[in-house]
Amino acid sequence: MTIAIIQFGGSNCDRDTRRALSFLGIDAELVWYKDGLPADASGVVLPGGFSYGDYLRAGAMAARAPIMDEIRERVRDGLPLLGICNGAQIGCEAGLAPGAFTTNATARFRCEHVFVRVETTDTPWTARYDEGDVIELPIAHAEGRFEITDAELEALESDDRILFRYCTESGEVTEAANPNGSKANVAGLLGEAAHVAVLMPHPERATLPDLGWTDGQDVLRGFA
């Protein structure tokens, strides 16, 4: 029962993620994408980084690697999956979640702490929070702006599939609190089922107490 953290050329948050999961008592191993998905994997993380240098589009090349066919098949059978930052971009490119993450509205790399509001608790990733809770997580991206059609956004909202929204420290969803111009301030969302989630902020960077923030621990405990 081990979480598979998939490494692509250019992944750079894979070891951070393994260390964070291990701190929480969750077994995890690094899996090079060419080696395929281990048969005994109990979950998958698509970690942050810059897979293939974000060539073409962020996540576009990694999403077309053969291992993603294996992941899609296992996810359909209920395997939990969490895509973080570049992993969120890969997840959307691979059709695991709707919409796309594209160039920030400012066209600048944003590396800072943000506040996000928990929008639903009916998921493994947010079950330990209360709806409306505000947590602080780091971001580090140049292509984090979430885009989706109005009709798809309406479907996400009606199906309760928006995981987090960027907000103020007091929980207000405002334009000023949106670091990248994401539509409807969406910071994370679900795939077709609650066991599949993608988000731009980094919960693994807010897990170890030595780093000063631990708000991301309960996101990763979705694998526990």
CSV table of C-alpha atoms in Angstrom, one decimal:
chain,number,residue,atom,x,y,z
A,1,MET,CA,0.0,0.0,0.0
A,2,THR,CA,2.3,2.8,-1.3
A,3,ILE,CA,1.6,6.1,-3.0
A,4,ALA,CA,3.3,6.4,-6.3
A,5,ILE,CA,4.8,9.8,-7.0
A,6,ILE,CA,5.4,10.0,-10.7
A,7,GLN,CA,8.6,11.6,-11.9
A,8,PHE,CA,8.9,13.1,-15.3
A,9,GLY,CA,11.9,14.9,-16.8
A,10,GLY,CA,11.7,18.3,-15.1
A,11,SER,CA,9.7,17.3,-12.0
A,12,ASN,CA,11.2,19.0,-9.0
A,13,CYS,CA,8.7,18.7,-6.1
A,14,ASP,CA,8.7,14.9,-6.1
A,15,ARG,CA,11.1,14.4,-3.2
A,16,ASP,CA,9.4,17.2,-1.2
A,17,THR,CA,6.2,15.3,-1.6
A,18,ARG,CA,7.6,12.0,-0.5
A,19,ARG,CA,9.2,13.6,2.5
A,20,ALA,CA,5.8,15.3,3.4
A,21,LEU,CA,3.9,12.1,3.0
A,22,SER,CA,6.5,10.2,5.1
A,23,PHE,CA,6.2,12.7,7.8
A,24,LEU,CA,2.5,12.0,8.0
A,25,GLY,CA,3.2,8.2,8.2
A,26,ILE,CA,2.1,7.6,4.6
A,27,ASP,CA,4.3,5.3,2.6
A,28,ALA,CA,5.4,6.8,-0.8
A,29,GLU,CA,7.8,5.9,-3.5
A,30,LEU,CA,9.3,7.8,-6.5
A,31,VAL,CA,8.3,6.2,-9.8
A,32,TRP,CA,10.1,7.1,-13.0
A,33,TYR,CA,7.4,7.5,-15.7
A,34,LYS,CA,9.1,5.0,-18.1
A,35,ASP,CA,8.8,2.3,-15.5
A,36,GLY,CA,5.0,2.3,-15.5
A,37,LEU,CA,2.6,2.4,-12.6
A,38,PRO,CA,3.3,-0.2,-9.9
A,39,ALA,CA,0.6,-2.8,-9.6
A,40,ASP,CA,0.4,-2.3,-5.8
A,41,ALA,CA,0.1,1.5,-5.9
A,42,SER,CA,-2.6,2.6,-3.5
A,43,GLY,CA,-2.6,6.2,-4.9
A,44,VAL,CA,-0.9,8.6,-7.3
A,45,VAL,CA,0.7,12.0,-6.9
A,46,LEU,CA,1.5,14.0,-10.0
A,47,PRO,CA,4.0,16.4,-8.4
A,48,GLY,CA,5.0,20.0,-9.1
A,49,GLY,CA,7.9,21.1,-11.3
A,50,PHE,CA,8.4,21.9,-15.0
A,51,SER,CA,7.9,18.7,-16.8
A,52,TYR,CA,9.7,18.9,-20.2
A,53,GLY,CA,10.4,22.6,-19.5
A,54,ASP,CA,6.7,23.4,-20.1
A,55,TYR,CA,7.4,22.9,-23.8
A,56,LEU,CA,4.3,23.4,-26.0
A,57,ARG,CA,2.1,24.1,-22.9
A,58,ALA,CA,2.7,23.3,-19.2
A,59,GLY,CA,1.9,19.6,-18.7
A,60,ALA,CA,1.1,18.9,-22.3
A,61,MET,CA,4.0,16.5,-23.0
A,62,ALA,CA,3.8,14.6,-19.7
A,63,ALA,CA,0.1,14.2,-20.2
A,64,ARG,CA,0.8,12.1,-23.3
A,65,ALA,CA,3.3,9.8,-21.7
A,66,PRO,CA,2.2,6.1,-21.8
A,67,ILE,CA,2.0,5.9,-18.0
A,68,MET,CA,-0.9,8.3,-18.1
A,69,ASP,CA,-3.0,5.7,-19.9
A,70,GLU,CA,-2.3,3.3,-17.0
A,71,ILE,CA,-3.2,6.0,-14.5
A,72,ARG,CA,-6.5,6.9,-16.3
A,73,GLU,CA,-7.5,3.3,-16.2
A,74,ARG,CA,-6.7,2.8,-12.5
A,75,VAL,CA,-8.3,6.1,-11.6
A,76,ARG,CA,-11.5,4.9,-13.3
A,77,ASP,CA,-11.4,1.9,-11.0
A,78,GLY,CA,-11.1,4.2,-7.9
A,79,LEU,CA,-7.4,4.9,-7.4
A,80,PRO,CA,-7.0,8.2,-5.6
A,81,LEU,CA,-5.0,10.9,-7.5
A,82,LEU,CA,-3.7,14.3,-6.5
A,83,GLY,CA,-2.2,16.6,-9.0
A,84,ILE,CA,-0.2,19.5,-7.5
A,85,CYS,CA,0.9,22.6,-9.6
A,86,ASN,CA,2.5,21.1,-12.7
A,87,GLY,CA,0.7,17.9,-11.7
A,88,ALA,CA,-2.6,19.9,-11.9
A,89,GLN,CA,-1.6,21.1,-15.4
A,90,ILE,CA,-0.8,17.5,-16.4
A,91,GLY,CA,-4.1,16.3,-14.9
A,92,CYS,CA,-6.2,18.7,-16.9
A,93,GLU,CA,-4.2,18.1,-20.1
A,94,ALA,CA,-4.8,14.3,-19.6
A,95,GLY,CA,-8.5,14.8,-19.2
A,96,LEU,CA,-8.5,13.8,-15.5
A,97,ALA,CA,-10.1,17.1,-14.6
A,98,PRO,CA,-11.9,19.7,-16.8
A,99,GLY,CA,-10.5,23.1,-17.8
A,100,ALA,CA,-6.9,24.1,-18.2
A,101,PHE,CA,-4.2,26.0,-16.3
A,102,THR,CA,-2.6,28.7,-18.4
A,103,THR,CA,-0.4,31.8,-18.3
A,104,ASN,CA,-1.0,34.0,-15.3
A,105,ALA,CA,-2.9,37.2,-16.0
A,106,THR,CA,0.2,39.2,-15.1
A,107,ALA,CA,2.4,36.9,-17.3
A,108,ARG,CA,4.7,36.8,-14.3
A,109,PHE,CA,5.9,33.9,-12.1
A,110,ARG,CA,4.2,34.1,-8.7
A,111,CYS,CA,6.0,32.7,-5.7
A,112,GLU,CA,4.2,33.6,-2.4
A,113,HIS,CA,1.8,32.4,0.2
A,114,VAL,CA,-2.0,32.7,-0.5
A,115,PHE,CA,-5.2,32.0,1.3
A,116,VAL,CA,-7.7,29.5,-0.1
A,117,ARG,CA,-11.2,28.7,1.1
A,118,VAL,CA,-12.5,25.2,1.4
A,119,GLU,CA,-15.5,24.9,-0.8
A,120,THR,CA,-16.5,21.3,-0.3
A,121,THR,CA,-15.7,18.7,2.4
A,122,ASP,CA,-17.2,15.7,0.6
A,123,THR,CA,-13.8,14.6,-0.6
A,124,PRO,CA,-10.8,12.7,0.9
A,125,TRP,CA,-8.7,15.9,0.4
A,126,THR,CA,-10.9,18.2,2.5
A,127,ALA,CA,-12.8,15.8,4.8
A,128,ARG,CA,-10.7,17.0,7.8
A,129,TYR,CA,-11.7,20.7,7.2
A,130,ASP,CA,-15.0,22.4,7.6
A,131,GLU,CA,-16.7,24.1,4.6
A,132,GLY,CA,-15.6,27.7,4.6
A,133,ASP,CA,-12.3,27.1,6.4
A,134,VAL,CA,-9.5,29.3,5.2
A,135,ILE,CA,-6.0,27.8,4.9
A,136,GLU,CA,-2.6,29.2,3.9
A,137,LEU,CA,-0.6,27.5,1.3
A,138,PRO,CA,2.4,28.5,-1.0
A,139,ILE,CA,2.1,28.9,-4.7
A,140,ALA,CA,5.0,28.9,-7.3
A,141,HIS,CA,3.8,29.1,-10.9
A,142,ALA,CA,3.8,31.1,-14.1
A,143,GLU,CA,0.9,29.2,-15.6
A,144,GLY,CA,-1.6,28.9,-12.8
A,145,ARG,CA,-4.6,30.7,-14.2
A,146,PHE,CA,-7.5,28.4,-14.3
A,147,GLU,CA,-9.7,28.7,-17.4
A,148,ILE,CA,-12.9,26.9,-18.3
A,149,THR,CA,-16.1,27.6,-20.3
A,150,ASP,CA,-19.0,29.2,-18.5
A,151,ALA,CA,-21.1,26.1,-19.0
A,152,GLU,CA,-18.4,23.8,-17.6
A,153,LEU,CA,-17.9,26.2,-14.6
A,154,GLU,CA,-21.6,26.1,-13.9
A,155,ALA,CA,-21.5,22.3,-14.0
A,156,LEU,CA,-18.6,22.2,-11.6
A,157,GLU,CA,-20.4,24.5,-9.2
A,158,SER,CA,-23.7,22.5,-9.4
A,159,ASP,CA,-21.9,19.2,-8.9
A,160,ASP,CA,-19.9,20.6,-5.9
A,161,ARG,CA,-16.6,19.9,-7.6
A,162,ILE,CA,-14.7,23.1,-6.7
A,163,LEU,CA,-12.3,22.2,-4.0
A,164,PHE,CA,-10.6,25.6,-3.1
A,165,ARG,CA,-11.0,29.2,-4.1
A,166,TYR,CA,-8.4,32.0,-3.6
A,167,CYS,CA,-9.6,34.3,-0.9
A,168,THR,CA,-8.6,36.9,1.7
A,169,GLU,CA,-7.4,35.9,5.1
A,170,SER,CA,-11.0,36.4,6.4
A,171,GLY,CA,-12.5,34.2,3.6
A,172,GLU,CA,-13.7,36.8,1.1
A,173,VAL,CA,-13.4,35.7,-2.5
A,174,THR,CA,-12.2,38.9,-4.2
A,175,GLU,CA,-10.3,39.9,-7.3
A,176,ALA,CA,-7.4,41.2,-5.2
A,177,ALA,CA,-7.0,37.8,-3.5
A,178,ASN,CA,-6.7,36.1,-6.9
A,179,PRO,CA,-2.9,35.8,-7.6
A,180,ASN,CA,-3.2,34.6,-11.2
A,181,GLY,CA,-6.5,35.6,-12.7
A,182,SER,CA,-8.1,32.2,-12.3
A,183,LYS,CA,-11.8,32.1,-13.4
A,184,ALA,CA,-14.1,32.3,-10.4
A,185,ASN,CA,-10.9,32.3,-8.1
A,186,VAL,CA,-10.7,28.5,-8.6
A,187,ALA,CA,-7.5,27.2,-6.9
A,188,GLY,CA,-8.4,23.5,-7.0
A,189,LEU,CA,-11.1,21.2,-8.4
A,190,LEU,CA,-12.2,17.6,-8.6
A,191,GLY,CA,-12.3,15.3,-11.6
A,192,GLU,CA,-15.5,13.3,-12.3
A,193,ALA,CA,-15.2,11.6,-8.9
A,194,ALA,CA,-14.1,13.0,-5.5
A,195,HIS,CA,-11.0,10.8,-5.3
A,196,VAL,CA,-9.4,12.8,-8.1
A,197,ALA,CA,-8.2,16.3,-7.4
A,198,VAL,CA,-5.9,18.9,-8.9
A,199,LEU,CA,-4.8,22.2,-7.3
A,200,MET,CA,-2.2,24.8,-7.9
A,201,PRO,CA,-1.1,25.6,-4.3
A,202,HIS,CA,1.5,23.3,-2.7
A,203,PRO,CA,0.2,21.4,0.3
A,204,GLU,CA,3.5,19.5,0.6
A,205,ARG,CA,5.3,22.8,1.2
A,206,ALA,CA,3.0,23.5,4.2
A,207,THR,CA,3.3,20.1,5.9
A,208,LEU,CA,6.6,20.0,7.8
A,209,PRO,CA,6.5,22.1,11.0
A,210,ASP,CA,10.1,23.1,10.4
A,211,LEU,CA,8.9,25.1,7.4
A,212,GLY,CA,6.6,27.2,9.6
A,213,TRP,CA,3.2,26.2,8.0
A,214,THR,CA,1.2,23.0,8.4
A,215,ASP,CA,-2.1,23.9,6.8
A,216,GLY,CA,-1.5,21.5,4.0
A,217,GLN,CA,-1.2,18.4,6.1
A,218,ASP,CA,-4.9,17.5,6.0
A,219,VAL,CA,-4.9,17.7,2.2
A,220,LEU,CA,-2.2,15.0,2.0
A,221,ARG,CA,-4.0,13.0,4.7
A,222,GLY,CA,-6.5,12.2,2.0
A,223,PHE,CA,-4.2,9.3,1.1
A,224,ALA,CA,-4.3,7.9,4.7
